[in-house]
Short mmCIF file of C-alpha atoms and ligand atoms in Angstrom, two decimals:
data_model
loop_
_atom_site.label_atom_id
_atom_site.label_comp_id
_atom_site.label_asym_id
_atom_site.label_seq_id
_atom_site.Cartn_x
_atom_site.Cartn_y
_atom_site.Cartn_z
CA MET A 1390 -19.19 -6.08 13.21
CA GLN A 1391 -17.02 -9.12 12.70
CA VAL A 1392 -17.63 -11.06 9.43
CA ASP A 1393 -19.81 -14.48 9.64
CA LEU A 1394 -16.84 -17.12 9.42
CA LYS A 1395 -19.79 -20.14 8.83
CA ASN A 1396 -21.26 -17.77 5.93
CA VAL A 1397 -18.52 -15.71 4.70
CA ASP A 1398 -18.36 -15.70 0.43
CA TRP A 1399 -14.78 -14.92 0.48
CA LYS A 1400 -14.79 -13.92 -2.93
CA THR A 1401 -17.08 -10.60 -2.62
CA LEU A 1402 -15.80 -9.88 0.65
CA PRO A 1403 -15.23 -5.71 0.12
CA PHE A 1404 -12.01 -4.09 1.19
CA GLY A 1405 -13.06 -2.69 4.42
CA TYR A 1406 -12.62 -3.05 7.97
CA THR A 1407 -14.22 -5.90 10.05
CA ASP A 1408 -13.56 -6.78 13.52
CA THR A 1409 -11.25 -9.78 14.36
CA ASP A 1410 -10.40 -10.87 17.66
CA TYR A 1411 -7.31 -9.23 18.73
CA ASN A 1412 -4.72 -6.28 18.25
CA VAL A 1413 -1.52 -5.81 19.35
CA ARG A 1414 -0.04 -2.88 20.90
CA CYS A 1415 3.59 -1.63 22.01
CA TYR A 1416 4.09 1.53 23.73
CA TYR A 1417 7.36 3.91 23.65
CA ARG A 1418 7.74 5.53 27.11
CA ASN A 1419 10.86 6.92 28.72
CA GLY A 1420 12.85 6.28 25.80
CA GLU A 1421 12.55 2.71 25.12
CA TRP A 1422 9.94 0.52 23.81
CA GLY A 1423 7.73 -1.92 26.11
CA LYS A 1424 6.62 -5.47 25.76
CA ILE A 1425 4.24 -6.65 23.02
CA GLU A 1426 0.46 -6.24 24.41
CA VAL A 1427 -2.72 -8.24 23.38
CA SER A 1428 -5.80 -6.27 23.21
CA SER A 1429 -9.81 -7.68 22.42
CA SER A 1430 -10.80 -3.58 22.26
CA LYS A 1431 -11.15 -1.57 19.31
CA ASP A 1432 -10.54 1.63 21.19
CA ILE A 1433 -7.78 3.32 22.41
CA SER A 1434 -7.94 5.85 24.69
CA ILE A 1435 -5.41 8.95 24.22
CA HIS A 1436 -5.04 12.53 25.31
CA MET A 1437 -6.98 15.14 23.67
CA ALA A 1438 -4.04 17.03 23.18
CA ALA A 1439 -2.06 14.09 21.76
CA THR A 1440 0.48 15.26 18.94
CA CYS A 1441 -1.09 12.81 16.62
CA LEU A 1442 -4.29 14.69 16.62
CA HIS A 1443 -2.95 17.99 16.37
CA TYR A 1444 0.29 18.13 14.57
CA GLY A 1445 -0.02 14.84 12.23
CA GLN A 1446 2.76 12.63 13.89
CA GLU A 1447 1.28 9.42 12.95
CA GLY A 1448 2.55 6.74 10.17
CA PHE A 1449 0.70 3.75 9.04
CA GLU A 1450 1.67 0.54 6.81
CA GLY A 1451 -0.13 -1.83 4.98
CA LEU A 1452 0.62 -5.34 4.14
CA LYS A 1453 -1.18 -8.85 3.92
CA ALA A 1454 -1.28 -12.37 4.76
CA TYR A 1455 -1.66 -15.10 2.38
CA THR A 1456 -2.87 -18.75 2.90
CA GLY A 1457 -0.98 -20.64 0.14
CA LYS A 1458 -1.80 -23.52 -1.96
CA ASP A 1459 -0.09 -25.85 0.42
CA GLY A 1460 -2.16 -24.55 3.33
CA LYS A 1461 0.46 -22.41 5.17
CA VAL A 1462 0.15 -18.98 5.77
CA ARG A 1463 2.84 -16.62 4.40
CA ILE A 1464 3.54 -12.96 4.55
CA PHE A 1465 4.85 -10.80 2.18
CA ARG A 1466 8.36 -8.97 2.58
CA VAL A 1467 7.41 -7.69 6.12
CA ASP A 1468 11.08 -6.10 6.21
CA GLU A 1469 10.41 -3.67 3.73
CA ASN A 1470 7.21 -2.23 5.54
CA ALA A 1471 9.44 -2.65 8.39
CA LYS A 1472 12.24 0.00 6.97
CA ARG A 1473 9.27 2.19 5.80
CA MET A 1474 7.95 2.59 8.78
CA GLN A 1475 11.59 3.46 10.16
CA ASN A 1476 11.98 6.02 7.39
CA THR A 1477 8.49 7.57 8.24
CA ALA A 1478 8.87 7.76 11.81
CA ASN A 1479 12.49 9.32 10.79
CA ARG A 1480 10.82 11.89 8.84
CA VAL A 1481 8.15 13.06 11.20
CA LEU A 1482 10.48 12.53 14.34
CA MET A 1483 8.58 9.65 16.11
CA ALA A 1484 10.31 7.08 17.92
CA VAL A 1485 11.70 4.31 15.19
CA PRO A 1486 10.19 0.98 16.13
CA PRO A 1487 13.28 -1.92 15.34
CA ILE A 1488 12.74 -3.95 12.39
CA GLU A 1489 12.40 -6.98 14.95
CA LEU A 1490 9.60 -5.37 17.05
CA PHE A 1491 7.80 -4.85 13.57
CA ARG A 1492 8.13 -8.50 12.34
CA GLU A 1493 7.28 -10.25 15.76
CA MET A 1494 3.99 -7.99 16.23
CA VAL A 1495 3.05 -8.85 12.66
CA HIS A 1496 3.57 -12.46 12.96
CA THR A 1497 1.95 -12.47 16.60
CA VAL A 1498 -1.64 -10.40 15.01
CA VAL A 1499 -1.97 -12.64 12.15
CA LYS A 1500 -1.16 -15.71 14.64
CA LEU A 1501 -3.89 -14.61 17.12
CA ASN A 1502 -6.45 -14.12 14.38
CA LYS A 1503 -5.73 -17.02 12.48
CA ARG A 1504 -9.60 -18.01 11.97
CA PHE A 1505 -9.69 -14.80 10.13
CA VAL A 1506 -7.18 -15.56 7.49
CA PRO A 1507 -9.08 -16.37 4.74
CA PRO A 1508 -8.49 -19.99 2.90
CA TYR A 1509 -6.61 -20.30 -0.31
CA GLY A 1510 -8.43 -20.46 -3.45
CA TYR A 1511 -11.01 -17.17 -3.41
CA GLY A 1512 -7.73 -14.02 -3.77
CA ALA A 1513 -8.68 -13.21 -0.21
CA THR A 1514 -6.49 -12.25 2.31
CA LEU A 1515 -5.89 -11.00 5.96
CA TYR A 1516 -4.90 -7.15 5.60
CA ILE A 1517 -2.62 -6.06 8.35
CA ARG A 1518 -2.63 -2.47 9.43
CA PRO A 1519 0.11 -0.96 11.18
CA LEU A 1520 -0.11 2.37 12.97
CA LEU A 1521 2.21 4.47 14.66
CA ILE A 1522 1.35 7.93 16.77
CA GLY A 1523 2.63 10.37 18.94
CA THR A 1524 0.63 10.27 22.12
CA SER A 1525 2.04 12.53 24.57
CA ALA A 1526 0.19 15.99 25.19
CA GLU A 1527 1.63 18.94 23.42
CA VAL A 1528 0.53 22.31 22.58
CA GLY A 1529 3.87 23.67 21.49
CA VAL A 1530 4.78 22.58 17.91
CA LYS A 1531 7.28 19.69 19.20
CA PRO A 1532 7.47 15.86 18.94
CA SER A 1533 5.92 13.76 21.36
CA ASP A 1534 7.76 11.93 24.21
CA GLU A 1535 5.54 8.98 23.81
CA TYR A 1536 4.39 6.43 21.66
CA LEU A 1537 2.05 3.86 20.49
CA LEU A 1538 2.44 1.49 17.81
CA MET A 1539 -0.36 -0.81 17.27
CA MET A 1540 -1.38 -3.31 14.66
CA PHE A 1541 -5.00 -4.50 13.53
CA VAL A 1542 -6.33 -7.11 10.84
CA CYS A 1543 -9.51 -7.18 8.66
CA PRO A 1544 -9.90 -10.39 6.04
CA VAL A 1545 -10.18 -8.69 2.65
CA GLY A 1546 -11.64 -10.16 -0.72
CA PRO A 1547 -9.99 -10.12 -3.60
CA TYR A 1548 -9.70 -6.32 -5.05
CA PHE A 1549 -10.90 -7.19 -8.28
CA LYS A 1550 -14.49 -9.43 -7.71
CA ASP A 1551 -14.40 -10.51 -11.41
CA GLY A 1552 -11.28 -10.59 -12.56
CA PHE A 1553 -8.78 -8.37 -13.02
CA LYS A 1554 -10.12 -5.25 -14.86
CA PRO A 1555 -8.89 -1.75 -16.47
CA VAL A 1556 -10.19 1.57 -15.06
CA ASP A 1557 -9.80 5.16 -16.36
CA MET A 1558 -8.14 7.53 -14.42
CA MET A 1559 -7.90 11.15 -14.45
CA ILE A 1560 -4.74 13.69 -14.06
CA SER A 1561 -5.14 16.07 -10.98
CA ARG A 1562 -3.99 19.59 -11.91
CA ASN A 1563 -5.66 21.53 -9.51
CA TYR A 1564 -4.63 19.61 -6.23
CA ASP A 1565 -0.65 18.40 -5.29
CA ARG A 1566 -0.80 15.14 -2.65
CA ALA A 1567 2.83 16.37 -1.60
CA ALA A 1568 5.92 18.88 -2.46
CA PRO A 1569 9.49 17.58 -3.66
CA GLN A 1570 10.70 17.96 -0.13
CA GLY A 1571 7.89 17.52 1.70
CA THR A 1572 6.31 14.09 3.37
CA GLY A 1573 5.63 12.28 -0.12
CA THR A 1574 8.24 9.61 0.36
CA VAL A 1575 6.85 8.65 3.62
CA LYS A 1576 3.62 7.13 4.37
CA VAL A 1577 1.77 9.35 6.73
CA GLY A 1578 -2.02 10.17 7.14
CA GLY A 1579 -1.25 13.85 5.93
CA ASN A 1580 -0.84 12.79 2.37
CA TYR A 1581 -3.83 10.85 2.31
CA ALA A 1582 -5.60 14.23 4.01
CA ALA A 1583 -4.31 16.16 0.97
CA SER A 1584 -5.21 14.04 -1.44
CA LEU A 1585 -8.92 13.43 -0.52
CA GLN A 1586 -10.44 16.49 -2.55
CA SER A 1587 -9.08 15.62 -5.81
CA LEU A 1588 -9.99 11.50 -5.35
CA ALA A 1589 -13.49 12.84 -4.51
CA GLU A 1590 -13.76 15.35 -7.54
CA ALA A 1591 -12.26 12.38 -9.94
CA LYS A 1592 -14.92 9.93 -8.38
CA LYS A 1593 -17.73 12.32 -9.16
CA LEU A 1594 -16.67 12.65 -13.08
CA GLY A 1595 -16.60 8.68 -12.99
CA TYR A 1596 -12.97 8.41 -12.53
CA SER A 1597 -11.42 5.52 -10.63
CA SER A 1598 -8.82 7.90 -9.13
CA THR A 1599 -6.59 10.40 -10.01
CA ILE A 1600 -2.68 10.42 -11.02
CA TYR A 1601 -0.34 13.48 -9.51
CA LEU A 1602 2.16 14.93 -11.76
CA ASP A 1603 5.35 16.20 -10.02
CA ALA A 1604 4.57 19.48 -7.78
CA LYS A 1605 7.18 21.65 -9.36
CA GLU A 1606 6.59 22.07 -12.87
CA LYS A 1607 3.84 20.03 -13.61
CA LYS A 1608 5.64 18.02 -16.23
CA TYR A 1609 6.23 14.37 -14.99
CA ILE A 1610 4.02 11.90 -13.73
CA ASP A 1611 4.45 11.20 -10.18
CA GLU A 1612 1.99 8.71 -8.28
CA CYS A 1613 -1.46 7.88 -8.20
CA GLY A 1614 -3.30 8.76 -4.91
CA PRO A 1615 -2.65 5.44 -3.09
CA ALA A 1616 -0.33 3.63 -5.90
CA ASN A 1617 2.65 4.03 -7.94
CA PHE A 1618 2.27 4.19 -11.78
CA PHE A 1619 4.64 2.25 -14.26
CA GLY A 1620 4.13 2.24 -18.01
CA ILE A 1621 5.48 -0.51 -20.73
CA LYS A 1622 6.97 0.25 -23.86
CA GLY A 1623 7.76 -2.91 -25.81
CA LYS A 1624 10.30 -4.95 -23.25
CA THR A 1625 10.73 -1.97 -20.66
CA TYR A 1626 8.83 -1.10 -17.58
CA VAL A 1627 9.27 2.62 -17.20
CA THR A 1628 8.10 3.90 -13.35
CA PRO A 1629 8.82 7.94 -12.21
CA LYS A 1630 11.92 8.75 -10.29
CA SER A 1631 10.39 11.69 -8.16
CA GLU A 1632 11.19 13.42 -4.78
CA SER A 1633 7.38 13.17 -3.83
CA ILE A 1634 6.55 9.36 -4.77
CA LEU A 1635 5.90 6.93 -1.70
CA PRO A 1636 8.59 3.81 -2.32
CA SER A 1637 5.53 1.23 -3.60
CA ILE A 1638 7.10 -2.40 -2.44
CA THR A 1639 4.72 -3.72 -5.02
CA ASN A 1640 6.44 -1.40 -7.24
CA LYS A 1641 10.03 -2.55 -6.30
CA SER A 1642 9.18 -5.89 -6.31
CA LEU A 1643 7.57 -5.90 -10.10
CA GLN A 1644 10.37 -4.56 -11.08
CA GLN A 1645 12.80 -7.29 -9.82
CA LEU A 1646 10.42 -9.70 -11.12
CA ALA A 1647 10.21 -7.71 -14.65
CA GLU A 1648 13.48 -8.11 -14.80
CA TYR A 1649 13.46 -11.61 -14.01
CA LEU A 1650 11.28 -12.11 -16.68
CA GLY A 1651 13.73 -10.50 -19.19
CA TYR A 1652 12.25 -6.62 -19.26
CA THR A 1653 14.63 -3.82 -18.98
CA VAL A 1654 13.38 -1.39 -15.88
CA GLU A 1655 13.62 2.00 -16.50
CA ARG A 1656 13.31 4.08 -13.21
CA ARG A 1657 13.23 8.22 -14.38
CA GLN A 1658 11.26 11.21 -14.78
CA VAL A 1659 8.47 9.99 -17.22
CA PRO A 1660 7.14 13.58 -19.09
CA PHE A 1661 3.44 13.61 -19.00
CA GLU A 1662 3.45 13.47 -23.03
CA GLU A 1663 5.21 9.89 -22.59
CA LEU A 1664 1.84 8.76 -22.04
CA ALA A 1665 1.01 8.90 -25.61
CA GLU A 1666 3.88 5.93 -26.22
CA PHE A 1667 3.23 3.31 -23.68
CA SER A 1668 1.32 0.20 -24.85
CA GLU A 1669 0.22 -0.41 -21.32
CA THR A 1670 0.05 1.64 -17.99
CA ALA A 1671 -1.11 0.70 -14.56
CA GLU A 1672 -1.12 1.36 -10.84
CA CYS A 1673 0.55 -0.79 -8.32
CA GLY A 1674 0.18 -1.24 -4.63
CA THR A 1675 -0.60 -3.64 -1.98
CA ALA A 1676 -4.28 -3.49 -2.03
CA ALA A 1677 -4.87 -4.42 -5.85
CA VAL A 1678 -1.43 -5.28 -6.80
CA ILE A 1679 -1.80 -4.22 -10.44
CA THR A 1680 -4.51 -1.95 -11.30
CA PRO A 1681 -4.15 -1.76 -15.28
CA ILE A 1682 -5.64 1.57 -16.67
CA LYS A 1683 -7.41 1.92 -20.03
CA LYS A 1684 -7.81 5.58 -20.28
CA ILE A 1685 -6.09 8.69 -18.75
CA VAL A 1686 -7.88 11.77 -19.32
CA ASP A 1687 -5.99 15.40 -18.49
CA PRO A 1688 -9.74 17.61 -18.46
CA VAL A 1689 -7.50 20.75 -18.07
CA ALA A 1690 -5.18 20.13 -20.97
CA GLY A 1691 -7.72 18.58 -22.86
CA ARG A 1692 -5.77 15.46 -23.72
CA GLU A 1693 -7.04 11.84 -23.46
CA PHE A 1694 -4.70 8.53 -23.59
CA THR A 1695 -6.14 5.36 -24.18
CA TYR A 1696 -4.57 1.78 -23.91
CA GLY A 1697 -5.83 -1.97 -24.98
CA ASP A 1698 -8.89 -2.81 -26.10
CA GLY A 1699 -10.86 -0.58 -23.61
CA VAL A 1700 -11.85 -4.06 -21.49
CA ASN A 1701 -9.35 -6.46 -21.11
CA PRO A 1702 -5.87 -5.88 -19.29
CA GLY A 1703 -2.82 -5.96 -21.35
CA PRO A 1704 -0.83 -8.84 -21.72
CA VAL A 1705 2.62 -7.56 -19.64
CA CYS A 1706 0.22 -6.62 -16.95
CA THR A 1707 -1.45 -9.86 -16.96
CA GLU A 1708 1.67 -11.73 -16.98
CA LEU A 1709 3.32 -9.65 -14.25
CA PHE A 1710 -0.25 -9.96 -12.10
CA ASN A 1711 -0.34 -13.83 -12.47
CA LYS A 1712 3.32 -14.37 -11.97
CA TYR A 1713 3.12 -12.08 -8.69
CA THR A 1714 0.07 -13.11 -7.00
CA ALA A 1715 1.44 -16.98 -7.70
CA ILE A 1716 4.05 -16.24 -5.63
CA GLN A 1717 2.25 -14.46 -2.88
CA PHE A 1718 -0.49 -17.49 -2.87
CA GLY A 1719 2.87 -20.39 -2.84
CA GLU A 1720 1.78 -21.59 -6.30
CA ALA A 1721 4.83 -20.80 -7.52
CA GLU A 1722 8.34 -20.98 -6.49
CA ASP A 1723 9.72 -17.77 -4.78
CA PRO A 1724 13.18 -17.17 -6.21
CA PHE A 1725 13.52 -13.82 -4.46
CA GLY A 1726 13.11 -14.96 -0.52
CA TRP A 1727 9.81 -12.32 -0.44
CA THR A 1728 7.74 -14.69 1.68
CA GLU A 1729 7.66 -16.02 4.86
CA VAL A 1730 5.53 -18.55 6.66
CA VAL A 1731 3.67 -17.80 9.59
CA ASP A 1732 3.54 -20.29 12.55
CA VAL A 1733 -0.02 -19.98 13.03
C1 PLP B 457 1.19 2.80 0.40
C2 PLP B 457 1.39 3.65 -0.79
C3 PLP B 457 1.48 2.73 -2.03
C4 PLP B 457 1.78 1.57 -2.27
O1 PLP B 457 2.68 1.13 -1.66
P1 PLP B 457 3.04 -0.98 -1.64
O2 PLP B 457 4.36 -0.96 -0.54
O3 PLP B 457 2.99 -1.08 -2.61
O4 PLP B 457 1.46 -0.97 -0.82
C5 PLP B 457 1.85 3.94 -3.28
N1 PLP B 457 1.57 5.40 -2.75
C6 PLP B 457 1.25 5.98 -1.75
C7 PLP B 457 1.05 7.00 -1.91
C8 PLP B 457 0.89 4.69 -0.70
O5 PLP B 457 0.80 5.56 0.35
#
């Protein structure tokens, strides 16, 4: 179903799938990428033996388009998403989409669906989902010869409906998301399949999500299911370095912003015990930008860490969130050159 554009409440619109007018597709056949095709169908027709279905040859991305205070529609660091999709494609032996193709598809799909780009002032955005899949029929384990890169969009409300609110997180000791030399550093659906059980168990116990430890030693913080982790210690922004973390563009950008604002950034192994030393902790990613954490519980080890007053986000998370979203919504200068305008 499409959102009813006449009666939509942009503020309470959930983060979820809704139909829009068009999606864009590009096929890789005979060793080359074709022309960008526009479709109004929600369906794709693929062979039942396609490698994406059997051997997980798929990768995806997530980014947003924002209507700014000046009415212009902007996208954020699209080159970073394009490069990450290239890394994903390389890791699972898929055809690698050129950065210019990726960018052109993003601009095209936003333009074609401009009536679904939420207006300024509600924190709502147009979520863009690029997807790359192996489509040729194989039964033996080998990479596909043909690929489909497609992008669809959905208008989504602000992640936090009534203000920026801290959540409770659970340490996952019974399940790993990714192995040190596995596919944790690339955005493939298989990593999400591996995280669903842990997430479901955490939710059943009342937690918002899980935090994974490094799979090898279970000593260091890795990341949260679909988001990176950071902690604040005085004027220092600390974020884990590991072989199994997906490099979040939000995290990378927040590190740059934090340095710009006078913080020191440390990207290094973060021992689990250090959770006791942070004044603030949070998860970060495109969907929510920053989700402050008020409590981290490790049921297996019988440990609990709390942050702030248990109700409000801390001052550093608040400052970072406000400055970061001000750049995205064109309310503040973009000293980093992160945004580009879509000519809708
Ligand atoms: C997509 C993703 C993130 C967040 O990345 P952003 O580029 O900031 O949206 C973090 N962790 C995992 C596992 C992800 O798949």
